[in-house]
Structure formats: C-alpha cells, structure tokens
PDB file of C-alpha atoms and ligand atoms in Angstrom:
ATOM      1  CA  MET A   1      -7.259 -13.204 -46.258  1.00  0.00           C
ATOM      2  CA  GLN A   2      -7.924 -16.484 -44.365  1.00  0.00           C
ATOM      3  CA  LEU A   3      -9.303 -16.447 -41.211  1.00  0.00           C
ATOM      4  CA  GLY A   4      -7.089 -17.638 -38.399  1.00  0.00           C
ATOM      5  CA  ILE A   5      -7.999 -20.551 -35.947  1.00  0.00           C
ATOM      6  CA  LEU A   6      -9.116 -20.354 -32.262  1.00  0.00           C
ATOM      7  CA  TYR A   7      -7.806 -23.095 -30.342  1.00  0.00           C
ATOM      8  CA  GLY A   8      -9.004 -23.729 -26.809  1.00  0.00           C
ATOM      9  CA  ILE A   9      -5.940 -25.687 -25.237  1.00  0.00           C
ATOM     10  CA  SER A  10      -6.357 -27.439 -21.844  1.00  0.00           C
ATOM     11  CA  VAL A  11      -3.139 -26.702 -19.924  1.00  0.00           C
ATOM     12  CA  GLY A  12      -3.746 -29.054 -16.897  1.00  0.00           C
ATOM     13  CA  THR A  13      -4.240 -28.311 -13.339  1.00  0.00           C
ATOM     14  CA  GLY A  14      -0.642 -26.666 -12.260  1.00  0.00           C
ATOM     15  CA  ASP A  15       2.185 -28.823 -13.320  1.00  0.00           C
ATOM     16  CA  PRO A  16       3.323 -27.182 -16.841  1.00  0.00           C
ATOM     17  CA  GLU A  17       4.107 -30.894 -18.106  1.00  0.00           C
ATOM     18  CA  LEU A  18       0.549 -31.910 -17.808  1.00  0.00           C
ATOM     19  CA  ILE A  19      -0.177 -30.232 -21.223  1.00  0.00           C
ATOM     20  CA  THR A  20      -0.602 -32.510 -23.971  1.00  0.00           C
ATOM     21  CA  VAL A  21       2.105 -33.205 -26.637  1.00  0.00           C
ATOM     22  CA  LYS A  22      -0.765 -31.759 -29.234  1.00  0.00           C
ATOM     23  CA  GLY A  23      -1.529 -29.019 -26.943  1.00  0.00           C
ATOM     24  CA  LEU A  24       1.849 -27.755 -26.572  1.00  0.00           C
ATOM     25  CA  ARG A  25       2.604 -28.041 -30.304  1.00  0.00           C
ATOM     26  CA  ILE A  26      -0.391 -25.925 -31.364  1.00  0.00           C
ATOM     27  CA  LEU A  27       0.236 -23.524 -28.303  1.00  0.00           C
ATOM     28  CA  GLN A  28       3.713 -22.999 -29.245  1.00  0.00           C
ATOM     29  CA  ALA A  29       2.805 -22.523 -33.101  1.00  0.00           C
ATOM     30  CA  ALA A  30       0.137 -19.781 -32.370  1.00  0.00           C
ATOM     31  CA  ASP A  31       0.694 -16.286 -33.183  1.00  0.00           C
ATOM     32  CA  ILE A  32      -1.425 -14.964 -30.341  1.00  0.00           C
ATOM     33  CA  VAL A  33      -1.712 -16.474 -27.014  1.00  0.00           C
ATOM     34  CA  THR A  34      -4.582 -15.620 -24.786  1.00  0.00           C
ATOM     35  CA  PHE A  35      -5.638 -16.615 -21.289  1.00  0.00           C
ATOM     36  CA  PRO A  36      -8.000 -15.081 -18.574  1.00  0.00           C
ATOM     37  CA  GLN A  37      -6.192 -12.149 -17.040  1.00  0.00           C
ATOM     38  CA  GLY A  38      -5.188 -12.694 -13.228  1.00  0.00           C
ATOM     39  CA  ILE A  39      -6.396 -10.615 -10.303  1.00  0.00           C
ATOM     40  CA  ASN A  40      -4.730  -7.912  -8.716  1.00  0.00           C
ATOM     41  CA  ASN A  41      -2.234  -7.323 -11.631  1.00  0.00           C
ATOM     42  CA  LYS A  42      -0.787 -10.926 -10.787  1.00  0.00           C
ATOM     43  CA  PRO A  43      -0.377 -13.500 -13.542  1.00  0.00           C
ATOM     44  CA  GLY A  44      -3.393 -15.571 -14.211  1.00  0.00           C
ATOM     45  CA  VAL A  45      -3.260 -19.357 -13.378  1.00  0.00           C
ATOM     46  CA  ALA A  46      -3.163 -20.589 -17.137  1.00  0.00           C
ATOM     47  CA  GLN A  47      -0.728 -17.836 -17.778  1.00  0.00           C
ATOM     48  CA  LYS A  48       1.609 -19.254 -15.174  1.00  0.00           C
ATOM     49  CA  ILE A  49       1.248 -22.682 -16.367  1.00  0.00           C
ATOM     50  CA  ILE A  50       2.326 -21.958 -19.907  1.00  0.00           C
ATOM     51  CA  SER A  51       4.915 -19.267 -19.188  1.00  0.00           C
ATOM     52  CA  GLN A  52       7.634 -21.774 -19.520  1.00  0.00           C
ATOM     53  CA  TRP A  53       6.446 -22.873 -22.968  1.00  0.00           C
ATOM     54  CA  LEU A  54       6.115 -19.405 -24.574  1.00  0.00           C
ATOM     55  CA  GLN A  55       8.208 -18.423 -27.761  1.00  0.00           C
ATOM     56  CA  PRO A  56       9.863 -15.205 -27.800  1.00  0.00           C
ATOM     57  CA  GLN A  57       7.980 -14.094 -31.075  1.00  0.00           C
ATOM     58  CA  GLN A  58       4.529 -14.968 -29.506  1.00  0.00           C
ATOM     59  CA  THR A  59       2.090 -11.886 -28.490  1.00  0.00           C
ATOM     60  CA  THR A  60       0.225 -12.691 -25.314  1.00  0.00           C
ATOM     61  CA  VAL A  61      -3.090 -10.957 -24.801  1.00  0.00           C
ATOM     62  CA  PRO A  62      -4.960 -11.410 -21.164  1.00  0.00           C
ATOM     63  CA  LEU A  63      -8.739 -11.455 -21.496  1.00  0.00           C
ATOM     64  CA  TYR A  64     -10.812 -10.020 -18.820  1.00  0.00           C
ATOM     65  CA  PHE A  65     -13.405 -12.326 -17.329  1.00  0.00           C
ATOM     66  CA  PRO A  66     -14.962 -11.060 -13.926  1.00  0.00           C
ATOM     67  CA  TYR A  67     -15.618 -13.553 -11.177  1.00  0.00           C
ATOM     68  CA  VAL A  68     -19.206 -12.203 -10.759  1.00  0.00           C
ATOM     69  CA  ARG A  69     -22.755 -13.863 -11.225  1.00  0.00           C
ATOM     70  CA  ASP A  70     -24.362 -10.998 -12.909  1.00  0.00           C
ATOM     71  CA  GLN A  71     -25.474 -12.190 -16.215  1.00  0.00           C
ATOM     72  CA  ASN A  72     -25.228  -8.728 -17.906  1.00  0.00           C
ATOM     73  CA  ILE A  73     -21.772  -8.063 -16.534  1.00  0.00           C
ATOM     74  CA  LEU A  74     -20.510 -11.654 -17.742  1.00  0.00           C
ATOM     75  CA  GLU A  75     -21.996 -11.326 -21.332  1.00  0.00           C
ATOM     76  CA  SER A  76     -20.483  -7.890 -21.677  1.00  0.00           C
ATOM     77  CA  ALA A  77     -17.088  -9.261 -20.780  1.00  0.00           C
ATOM     78  CA  TRP A  78     -17.593 -12.307 -23.128  1.00  0.00           C
ATOM     79  CA  GLN A  79     -18.355  -9.990 -25.901  1.00  0.00           C
ATOM     80  CA  LYS A  80     -15.341  -7.716 -25.306  1.00  0.00           C
ATOM     81  CA  ALA A  81     -13.030 -10.847 -25.084  1.00  0.00           C
ATOM     82  CA  ALA A  82     -14.695 -12.013 -28.343  1.00  0.00           C
ATOM     83  CA  ALA A  83     -14.217  -8.852 -30.258  1.00  0.00           C
ATOM     84  CA  ILE A  84     -10.499  -8.699 -29.338  1.00  0.00           C
ATOM     85  CA  VAL A  85      -9.939 -12.608 -30.259  1.00  0.00           C
ATOM     86  CA  TRP A  86     -11.929 -11.645 -33.553  1.00  0.00           C
ATOM     87  CA  GLN A  87      -9.721  -8.829 -34.451  1.00  0.00           C
ATOM     88  CA  TYR A  88      -6.733 -11.196 -34.489  1.00  0.00           C
ATOM     89  CA  LEU A  89      -8.695 -13.902 -36.227  1.00  0.00           C
ATOM     90  CA  GLN A  90      -9.590 -11.605 -39.084  1.00  0.00           C
ATOM     91  CA  GLN A  91      -5.784 -10.719 -39.518  1.00  0.00           C
ATOM     92  CA  GLY A  92      -5.207 -14.378 -40.400  1.00  0.00           C
ATOM     93  CA  ASN A  93      -3.643 -14.930 -36.994  1.00  0.00           C
ATOM     94  CA  ASN A  94      -4.109 -18.231 -35.223  1.00  0.00           C
ATOM     95  CA  VAL A  95      -4.981 -17.596 -31.534  1.00  0.00           C
ATOM     96  CA  ALA A  96      -4.525 -20.217 -28.571  1.00  0.00           C
ATOM     97  CA  PHE A  97      -6.470 -19.848 -25.450  1.00  0.00           C
ATOM     98  CA  ALA A  98      -4.789 -21.330 -22.653  1.00  0.00           C
ATOM     99  CA  CYS A  99      -7.450 -22.911 -20.279  1.00  0.00           C
ATOM    100  CA  GLU A 100      -6.549 -23.986 -16.642  1.00  0.00           C
ATOM    101  CA  GLY A 101      -7.553 -27.814 -16.382  1.00  0.00           C
ATOM    102  CA  ASP A 102      -9.514 -29.345 -19.389  1.00  0.00           C
ATOM    103  CA  VAL A 103     -11.272 -26.972 -21.797  1.00  0.00           C
ATOM    104  CA  SER A 104     -14.541 -28.880 -21.764  1.00  0.00           C
ATOM    105  CA  PHE A 105     -14.641 -29.090 -18.062  1.00  0.00           C
ATOM    106  CA  TYR A 106     -16.489 -26.003 -16.587  1.00  0.00           C
ATOM    107  CA  SER A 107     -14.459 -23.569 -18.555  1.00  0.00           C
ATOM    108  CA  THR A 108     -14.621 -20.075 -19.498  1.00  0.00           C
ATOM    109  CA  PHE A 109     -13.475 -20.782 -22.841  1.00  0.00           C
ATOM    110  CA  THR A 110     -17.143 -22.181 -23.659  1.00  0.00           C
ATOM    111  CA  TYR A 111     -18.568 -18.907 -23.083  1.00  0.00           C
ATOM    112  CA  LEU A 112     -15.912 -17.176 -25.237  1.00  0.00           C
ATOM    113  CA  ALA A 113     -16.377 -19.619 -28.158  1.00  0.00           C
ATOM    114  CA  ALA A 114     -20.147 -19.439 -27.936  1.00  0.00           C
ATOM    115  CA  THR A 115     -20.243 -15.793 -28.052  1.00  0.00           C
ATOM    116  CA  LEU A 116     -17.914 -15.817 -31.039  1.00  0.00           C
ATOM    117  CA  THR A 117     -19.782 -18.399 -32.912  1.00  0.00           C
ATOM    118  CA  LYS A 118     -22.981 -16.320 -32.246  1.00  0.00           C
ATOM    119  CA  LEU A 119     -21.427 -13.111 -33.504  1.00  0.00           C
ATOM    120  CA  HIS A 120     -19.266 -14.538 -36.330  1.00  0.00           C
ATOM    121  CA  PRO A 121     -20.680 -17.981 -37.442  1.00  0.00           C
ATOM    122  CA  GLU A 122     -17.660 -18.525 -39.911  1.00  0.00           C
ATOM    123  CA  VAL A 123     -15.283 -18.615 -37.187  1.00  0.00           C
ATOM    124  CA  VAL A 124     -13.358 -21.930 -36.804  1.00  0.00           C
ATOM    125  CA  ILE A 125     -12.893 -23.169 -33.315  1.00  0.00           C
ATOM    126  CA  GLU A 126     -10.866 -26.396 -32.166  1.00  0.00           C
ATOM    127  CA  THR A 127     -10.295 -27.570 -28.644  1.00  0.00           C
ATOM    128  CA  VAL A 128      -7.377 -30.112 -27.414  1.00  0.00           C
ATOM    129  CA  PRO A 129      -8.394 -32.180 -24.310  1.00  0.00           C
ATOM    130  CA  GLY A 130      -6.406 -32.518 -21.157  1.00  0.00           C
ATOM    131  CA  VAL A 131      -6.138 -33.318 -17.360  1.00  0.00           C
ATOM    132  CA  CYS A 132      -9.077 -31.998 -15.181  1.00  0.00           C
ATOM    133  CA  SER A 133      -8.943 -31.253 -11.621  1.00  0.00           C
ATOM    134  CA  PRO A 134     -10.770 -34.377 -10.336  1.00  0.00           C
ATOM    135  CA  THR A 135      -8.509 -36.812 -12.202  1.00  0.00           C
ATOM    136  CA  ALA A 136      -5.451 -34.522 -10.959  1.00  0.00           C
ATOM    137  CA  ALA A 137      -6.586 -34.682  -7.385  1.00  0.00           C
ATOM    138  CA  ALA A 138      -7.074 -38.615  -7.650  1.00  0.00           C
ATOM    139  CA  SER A 139      -3.545 -38.690  -8.811  1.00  0.00           C
ATOM    140  CA  GLU A 140      -2.131 -36.568  -5.923  1.00  0.00           C
ATOM    141  CA  LEU A 141      -4.144 -38.734  -3.687  1.00  0.00           C
ATOM    142  CA  GLN A 142      -2.552 -41.880  -5.064  1.00  0.00           C
ATOM    143  CA  MET A 143      -6.123 -43.391  -5.758  1.00  0.00           C
ATOM    144  CA  PRO A 144      -8.277 -44.292  -8.634  1.00  0.00           C
ATOM    145  CA  LEU A 145     -11.133 -41.652  -8.861  1.00  0.00           C
ATOM    146  CA  THR A 146     -13.640 -44.538  -9.726  1.00  0.00           C
ATOM    147  CA  VAL A 147     -13.195 -48.278 -10.151  1.00  0.00           C
ATOM    148  CA  SER A 148     -15.486 -50.890 -11.296  1.00  0.00           C
ATOM    149  CA  ASN A 149     -19.184 -50.077 -11.433  1.00  0.00           C
ATOM    150  CA  GLU A 150     -18.851 -47.198  -9.132  1.00  0.00           C
ATOM    151  CA  ARG A 151     -21.043 -44.129  -9.878  1.00  0.00           C
ATOM    152  CA  LEU A 152     -19.330 -40.816  -9.764  1.00  0.00           C
ATOM    153  CA  ILE A 153     -21.221 -37.425  -9.203  1.00  0.00           C
ATOM    154  CA  ILE A 154     -19.383 -34.080  -9.749  1.00  0.00           C
ATOM    155  CA  LEU A 155     -21.150 -30.920  -8.247  1.00  0.00           C
ATOM    156  CA  PRO A 156     -19.727 -27.917  -9.812  1.00  0.00           C
ATOM    157  CA  ALA A 157     -20.705 -25.253  -7.259  1.00  0.00           C
ATOM    158  CA  ILE A 158     -23.424 -23.660  -4.875  1.00  0.00           C
ATOM    159  CA  TYR A 159     -24.914 -27.080  -4.194  1.00  0.00           C
ATOM    160  CA  THR A 160     -27.656 -26.858  -1.611  1.00  0.00           C
ATOM    161  CA  VAL A 161     -27.639 -29.183   1.255  1.00  0.00           C
ATOM    162  CA  ALA A 162     -30.496 -31.271  -0.382  1.00  0.00           C
ATOM    163  CA  GLU A 163     -28.441 -31.565  -3.656  1.00  0.00           C
ATOM    164  CA  LEU A 164     -25.402 -32.833  -1.652  1.00  0.00           C
ATOM    165  CA  GLU A 165     -27.599 -35.424   0.346  1.00  0.00           C
ATOM    166  CA  THR A 166     -28.991 -36.651  -2.949  1.00  0.00           C
ATOM    167  CA  ALA A 167     -25.490 -37.064  -4.407  1.00  0.00           C
ATOM    168  CA  LEU A 168     -24.197 -39.006  -1.269  1.00  0.00           C
ATOM    169  CA  ASP A 169     -27.245 -41.258  -1.896  1.00  0.00           C
ATOM    170  CA  LEU A 170     -26.818 -41.867  -5.303  1.00  0.00           C
ATOM    171  CA  ALA A 171     -22.887 -42.139  -5.929  1.00  0.00           C
ATOM    172  CA  GLU A 172     -20.063 -43.994  -4.543  1.00  0.00           C
ATOM    173  CA  VAL A 173     -17.609 -41.245  -5.316  1.00  0.00           C
ATOM    174  CA  VAL A 174     -18.619 -37.588  -5.219  1.00  0.00           C
ATOM    175  CA  VAL A 175     -16.408 -34.676  -6.007  1.00  0.00           C
ATOM    176  CA  LEU A 176     -17.291 -30.988  -4.920  1.00  0.00           C
ATOM    177  CA  LEU A 177     -15.672 -28.263  -6.782  1.00  0.00           C
ATOM    178  CA  LYS A 178     -15.634 -24.586  -5.705  1.00  0.00           C
ATOM    179  CA  VAL A 179     -15.893 -25.974  -2.060  1.00  0.00           C
ATOM    180  CA  SER A 180     -13.757 -23.169  -0.304  1.00  0.00           C
ATOM    181  CA  SER A 181     -16.942 -21.147   0.243  1.00  0.00           C
ATOM    182  CA  VAL A 182     -18.975 -23.866   1.494  1.00  0.00           C
ATOM    183  CA  TYR A 183     -16.631 -25.995   3.401  1.00  0.00           C
ATOM    184  CA  LYS A 184     -18.103 -25.615   6.760  1.00  0.00           C
ATOM    185  CA  GLN A 185     -21.566 -26.632   5.830  1.00  0.00           C
ATOM    186  CA  VAL A 186     -20.172 -29.578   3.849  1.00  0.00           C
ATOM    187  CA  TRP A 187     -18.036 -30.521   6.855  1.00  0.00           C
ATOM    188  CA  GLN A 188     -21.243 -30.678   8.907  1.00  0.00           C
ATOM    189  CA  ILE A 189     -23.019 -32.940   6.452  1.00  0.00           C
ATOM    190  CA  LEU A 190     -20.143 -35.391   6.177  1.00  0.00           C
ATOM    191  CA  GLN A 191     -19.853 -35.615   9.994  1.00  0.00           C
ATOM    192  CA  LYS A 192     -23.415 -36.329  10.311  1.00  0.00           C
ATOM    193  CA  ARG A 193     -23.067 -39.284   7.618  1.00  0.00           C
ATOM    194  CA  GLY A 194     -19.738 -40.423   9.115  1.00  0.00           C
ATOM    195  CA  LEU A 195     -17.838 -39.749   5.986  1.00  0.00           C
ATOM    196  CA  LEU A 196     -15.238 -37.568   7.248  1.00  0.00           C
ATOM    197  CA  GLU A 197     -12.715 -40.226   7.218  1.00  0.00           C
ATOM    198  CA  SER A 198     -13.223 -41.212   3.649  1.00  0.00           C
ATOM    199  CA  SER A 199     -13.241 -37.491   2.500  1.00  0.00           C
ATOM    200  CA  TRP A 200     -10.045 -35.575   1.308  1.00  0.00           C
ATOM    201  CA  VAL A 201      -9.356 -32.220   0.233  1.00  0.00           C
ATOM    202  CA  VAL A 202      -7.022 -31.238  -2.547  1.00  0.00           C
ATOM    203  CA  GLU A 203      -5.829 -27.722  -2.704  1.00  0.00           C
ATOM    204  CA  LYS A 204      -3.965 -26.736  -5.929  1.00  0.00           C
ATOM    205  CA  ALA A 205      -3.477 -30.176  -7.176  1.00  0.00           C
ATOM    206  CA  THR A 206      -0.238 -30.666  -9.245  1.00  0.00           C
ATOM    207  CA  CYS A 207       0.976 -27.230  -8.404  1.00  0.00           C
ATOM    208  CA  SER A 208       4.265 -26.876  -6.307  1.00  0.00           C
ATOM    209  CA  ASP A 209       2.303 -25.465  -3.247  1.00  0.00           C
ATOM    210  CA  ARG A 210      -0.180 -28.167  -3.385  1.00  0.00           C
ATOM    211  CA  LYS A 211      -1.983 -29.430  -0.072  1.00  0.00           C
ATOM    212  CA  ILE A 212      -3.781 -32.406   0.865  1.00  0.00           C
ATOM    213  CA  TYR A 213      -6.028 -32.793   3.819  1.00  0.00           C
ATOM    214  CA  HIS A 214      -6.646 -36.339   5.022  1.00  0.00           C
ATOM    215  CA  ASN A 215      -9.226 -37.339   7.628  1.00  0.00           C
ATOM    216  CA  LEU A 216     -11.260 -34.483   7.772  1.00  0.00           C
ATOM    217  CA  GLN A 217     -12.405 -34.862  11.228  1.00  0.00           C
ATOM    218  CA  TYR A 218      -9.277 -33.090  12.351  1.00  0.00           C
ATOM    219  CA  HIS A 219      -9.977 -30.137   9.828  1.00  0.00           C
ATOM    220  CA  PRO A 220     -13.519 -28.596  10.771  1.00  0.00           C
ATOM    221  CA  HIS A 221     -12.134 -24.921   9.593  1.00  0.00           C
ATOM    222  CA  LEU A 222     -10.135 -24.902   6.548  1.00  0.00           C
ATOM    223  CA  GLN A 223      -9.322 -21.821   4.867  1.00  0.00           C
ATOM    224  CA  LEU A 224      -9.043 -23.092   1.304  1.00  0.00           C
ATOM    225  CA  SER A 225      -8.091 -21.125  -1.930  1.00  0.00           C
ATOM    226  CA  TYR A 226     -10.658 -21.199  -4.761  1.00  0.00           C
ATOM    227  CA  PHE A 227      -8.517 -23.922  -6.428  1.00  0.00           C
ATOM    228  CA  SER A 228      -9.657 -26.629  -3.941  1.00  0.00           C
ATOM    229  CA  LEU A 229     -11.876 -29.580  -4.379  1.00  0.00           C
ATOM    230  CA  LEU A 230     -13.386 -32.129  -1.933  1.00  0.00           C
ATOM    231  CA  LEU A 231     -13.355 -35.894  -2.877  1.00  0.00           C
ATOM    232  CA  ILE A 232     -15.795 -38.218  -0.883  1.00  0.00           C
ATOM    233  CA  ARG A 233     -15.836 -42.013  -1.163  1.00  0.00           C
ATOM    234  CA  VAL A 234     -19.306 -43.028   0.078  1.00  0.00           C
ATOM    235  CA  LEU A 235     -18.692 -46.608  -0.157  1.00  0.00           C
ATOM    236  CA  LYS A 236     -15.552 -48.342   0.275  1.00  0.00           C
ATOM    237  CA  THR A 237     -14.942 -50.629  -2.649  1.00  0.00           C
ATOM    238  CA  ALA A 238     -12.138 -53.256  -2.135  1.00  0.00           C
ATOM    239  CA  LEU A 239      -9.290 -52.061  -4.609  1.00  0.00           C
TER     240      LEU A 239
HETATM  241  C1  SAM B   1     -14.446 -23.375 -12.924  1.00  0.00           C
HETATM  242  S1  SAM B   1     -13.780 -24.727 -12.402  1.00  0.00           S
HETATM  243  C2  SAM B   1     -12.714 -24.935 -13.630  1.00  0.00           C
HETATM  244  C3  SAM B   1     -12.188 -26.563 -13.549  1.00  0.00           C
HETATM  245  C4  SAM B   1     -11.066 -26.637 -14.533  1.00  0.00           C
HETATM  246  N1  SAM B   1     -11.561 -26.380 -16.110  1.00  0.00           N
HETATM  247  C5  SAM B   1     -10.683 -28.141 -14.700  1.00  0.00           C
HETATM  248  O1  SAM B   1     -10.484 -28.867 -15.557  1.00  0.00           O
HETATM  249  O2  SAM B   1     -10.619 -28.774 -13.670  1.00  0.00           O
HETATM  250  C6  SAM B   1     -12.999 -24.245 -11.116  1.00  0.00           C
HETATM  251  C7  SAM B   1     -12.936 -25.291  -9.823  1.00  0.00           C
HETATM  252  O3  SAM B   1     -12.233 -26.318 -10.249  1.00  0.00           O
HETATM  253  C8  SAM B   1     -11.492 -26.789  -9.197  1.00  0.00           C
HETATM  254  N2  SAM B   1     -10.072 -26.826  -9.659  1.00  0.00           N
HETATM  255  C9  SAM B   1      -9.380 -26.383 -10.708  1.00  0.00           C
HETATM  256  N3  SAM B   1      -8.165 -26.643 -10.499  1.00  0.00           N
HETATM  257  C10 SAM B   1      -7.615 -27.111  -9.345  1.00  0.00           C
HETATM  258  C11 SAM B   1      -6.522 -27.590  -8.787  1.00  0.00           C
HETATM  259  N4  SAM B   1      -5.398 -27.474  -9.271  1.00  0.00           N
HETATM  260  N5  SAM B   1      -6.636 -28.297  -7.680  1.00  0.00           N
HETATM  261  C12 SAM B   1      -7.739 -28.339  -7.053  1.00  0.00           C
HETATM  262  N6  SAM B   1      -8.982 -27.971  -7.518  1.00  0.00           N
HETATM  263  C13 SAM B   1      -8.994 -27.347  -8.703  1.00  0.00           C
HETATM  264  C14 SAM B   1     -11.684 -26.222  -7.988  1.00  0.00           C
HETATM  265  O4  SAM B   1     -12.718 -26.732  -7.129  1.00  0.00           O
HETATM  266  C15 SAM B   1     -12.278 -24.908  -8.677  1.00  0.00           C
HETATM  267  O5  SAM B   1     -13.058 -24.130  -7.768  1.00  0.00           O
END
C-alpha cells in the first residue's frame, strides 16, 4: 500500500479565514486531521480555528504535546504522536496537521516532523505556509511590521535582560513572543529606555476576543494570555 502524506498546514492566528486557499484545499481533502490537544479538556487553538472547515467524513485526532521544558518528557510525547500519525500514514491515509500561525515559525509540527523522519526516513512530509503572529499583530495595529531598511529582531522566549538590551540596540523593530510571563521585567526595561509609548501588546491577534494595549506607560501590570506578543518600534521611521 502506498504511504499517505503528512501535511503541516498553517491555519493562521485565529480568524479562520486566514488559512490559505491551498491550506484549506489540502485540509479538507485529508482523511485524518490532527492538531495539538487543548488543555483541561477544552478544544485546542488550531482545532477551534479549523472547526468550521472540517468535513463530516474526516477523522479528527488530537495529539498530546505537553507545555514543559523537560527534554525527556517532550521527546516521549513527540514519539507517541509520531507513532499515532505513522499508523495512519502506513494505512495509506493522508494526514493534515493544523498548526496555529505559520507552521515554520516556532511550531510543534517541526518536532513531530523531525521525529517521524528519524524513525521512518521514507515518510513524505509537505508544509503549507501561512500567517504568523508578528504579521497578524502588525495588521491588527494597522501598521507595517517593517519598512525600508529597518532591521527586525524576534525574540522567541525567556530572553535575558541582556538579550533584550542587545536587540533594542541592534534593531528598529523588536517583537517579543511568549511575553506574558516576563511582561513586568520587560516593561521596566522599556521604561528605562523611554520606549513605552512606541510599544504595543497584541493579545490573541485576529481572534474575536483580541485585545490591543497602546501606550504601555499606562499598563505596567498586565495579566496576559500565552497568545500575546509585544512589538517595539525603537526608532520612529517616517512612514
Ligand atoms: C510557540 S509560538 C507559536 C508561533 C506561531 N506558530 C506563529 O506563527 O505565530 C507561541 C507564541 O506566538 C505568539 N502568538 C501566537 N499566536 C498569537 C496571536 N494570535 N496573537 C498574539 N500572539 C500570538 C505568542 O507570543 C505566543 O506565546
């Protein structure tokens, strides 16, 4: 039997219409649709985004990816997920993995794909690009992410003060992902540098319950969800 194909599909950051035409076509044609399992028995973010696009005959398979840093726990989860996906591929089913945002931008899919390739080098994997959170946030803010020769630095997480200071020295635009747990420390650095007025927080960009915080000097304490990012314009470029 011919092996099925595993597709990593970018489904965008919240608004279901942000999936590409190609992503939607492949998603709806897949026999099996997988996505990261939600927490506390709630649907996951990618699952919610694609729910309106799913077809009655499709089988949905949530995959468990724990939110931990322990490498052993993570690898064991990737292997279990890979084994589940492989079972379907071996039976000739095409499997679509729905990825929040863009599939190549800090995505769990990368680990799943790497684990599968290591275990089964014959596996066929294709990805479909899409909208990632920095571009979605810029759109929510009604501003370009970058213009002209501006340099952009994206810090993915757990940045040290020194890392952030270096980024602010080097780039005109700095985007901080996973900012919720370090917001207070970041706020202090931005205050010291006089950058609070040219910084924005976008929470749940393109979702129906998205929030935007302008002028952060009035927001020293924000309780943010995991799906939040902070965008800093270090130099004001004339637009
Ligand atoms: C593991 S990364 C995943 C990035 C995702 N693949 C993408 O393309 O944006 C998770 C971080 O991305 C950012 N993020 C993802 N979706 C977001 C959204 N809708 N609004 C704001 N930030 C978001 C947050 O900073 C979050 O902590």
